[in-house]
XYZ file of C-alpha atoms in Angstrom:
106
model
C 2.176 20.836 -4.749
C -1.403 19.909 -5.740
C -2.605 19.273 -2.171
C -5.015 21.648 -0.472
C -3.372 24.368 1.575
C -2.137 22.895 4.869
C -2.449 19.236 3.829
C 0.228 16.588 3.261
C 0.179 14.127 0.339
C 1.345 10.489 0.458
C 2.049 8.297 -2.558
C 3.701 4.936 -3.143
C 5.536 4.455 -6.440
C 6.780 1.390 -8.282
C 10.426 1.988 -9.196
C 10.941 -1.418 -10.821
C 10.990 -2.100 -14.576
C 7.816 -4.245 -14.416
C 4.239 -3.424 -13.497
C 3.033 -4.825 -10.187
C -0.513 -5.707 -9.156
C -0.939 -5.273 -5.435
C -3.286 -4.429 -2.621
C -2.071 -1.372 -0.749
C -2.905 0.610 2.373
C -0.857 3.510 3.800
C -1.361 4.218 7.514
C -0.226 6.856 9.963
C -0.412 5.674 13.566
C 0.381 7.767 16.605
C 3.663 6.355 17.900
C 3.344 7.415 21.534
C -0.424 7.606 22.140
C -2.326 4.513 20.950
C -5.648 6.168 21.888
C -5.189 8.547 18.913
C -6.979 7.331 15.809
C -5.020 5.956 12.858
C -5.208 7.784 9.547
C -5.214 5.688 6.401
C -5.250 5.861 2.638
C -6.533 2.871 0.696
C -8.945 0.213 1.855
C -6.588 -2.717 1.568
C -9.061 -4.779 -0.453
C -8.769 -3.398 -3.992
C -6.131 -4.663 -6.432
C -4.198 -1.738 -7.892
C -1.878 -1.710 -10.872
C 1.446 -0.036 -10.078
C 2.769 0.705 -13.563
C 6.459 0.255 -14.409
C 8.698 3.241 -13.750
C 9.503 3.935 -17.401
C 5.809 4.403 -18.260
C 5.866 7.808 -16.525
C 3.842 6.067 -13.847
C 1.690 7.738 -11.259
C 1.938 6.687 -7.651
C -0.961 5.352 -5.622
C -2.045 7.474 -2.692
C -3.843 10.723 -1.956
C -3.150 14.426 -2.223
C -4.946 15.364 1.005
C -3.852 12.597 3.371
C -3.793 14.601 6.608
C -3.523 18.177 7.807
C 0.087 19.201 8.347
C -0.636 20.356 11.918
C -2.142 16.938 12.742
C 0.780 15.101 11.149
C 3.224 17.059 13.314
C 1.530 15.680 16.450
C 2.162 12.129 15.160
C 5.958 12.598 15.026
C 8.084 10.487 17.350
C 11.297 12.361 18.229
C 10.983 14.263 14.965
C 10.462 11.125 12.856
C 7.360 10.455 10.802
C 6.581 6.758 10.470
C 4.146 5.535 7.853
C 2.989 1.925 7.967
C 2.633 0.414 4.494
C 0.485 -2.681 4.000
C 1.357 -4.114 0.608
C 0.302 -7.512 -0.671
C 1.249 -8.451 -4.178
C -1.234 -10.185 -6.392
C 0.119 -12.893 -8.632
C -2.068 -15.281 -10.511
C -0.197 -18.562 -10.523
C -0.909 -21.464 -12.776
C -3.400 -23.758 -11.123
C -1.794 -26.743 -9.507
C -2.976 -30.074 -10.778
C -3.659 -32.919 -8.441
C -3.221 -36.465 -9.672
C -4.447 -38.972 -7.102
C -2.612 -42.234 -6.704
C -3.928 -45.187 -8.648
C -3.369 -48.564 -6.970
C -3.899 -50.360 -10.266
C -0.972 -48.534 -11.941
C 1.252 -48.620 -8.809
C 1.659 -44.862 -8.559
């Protein structure tokens, strides 16, 4: 409802009870004509915080993703397919390496 006249918005929401840090890219590829350019939202290299659903969270995306008339040419038998690239970011505890010691037999 906040998009410019004639444009379509795309957003990805976190519906889980916990926040998620992830790298995200939303793409629209022409399903029948690979020579058509892909349309994308997000660079795929920035870590975003998808807040938990109960925090009245906003989605990640864009209001003016593509013109509606362009999107209609990307339909495949009436179906719109968006490709979502989502990579979660989790900072694990560093693994420790203990080399063997022949003196202690380990």
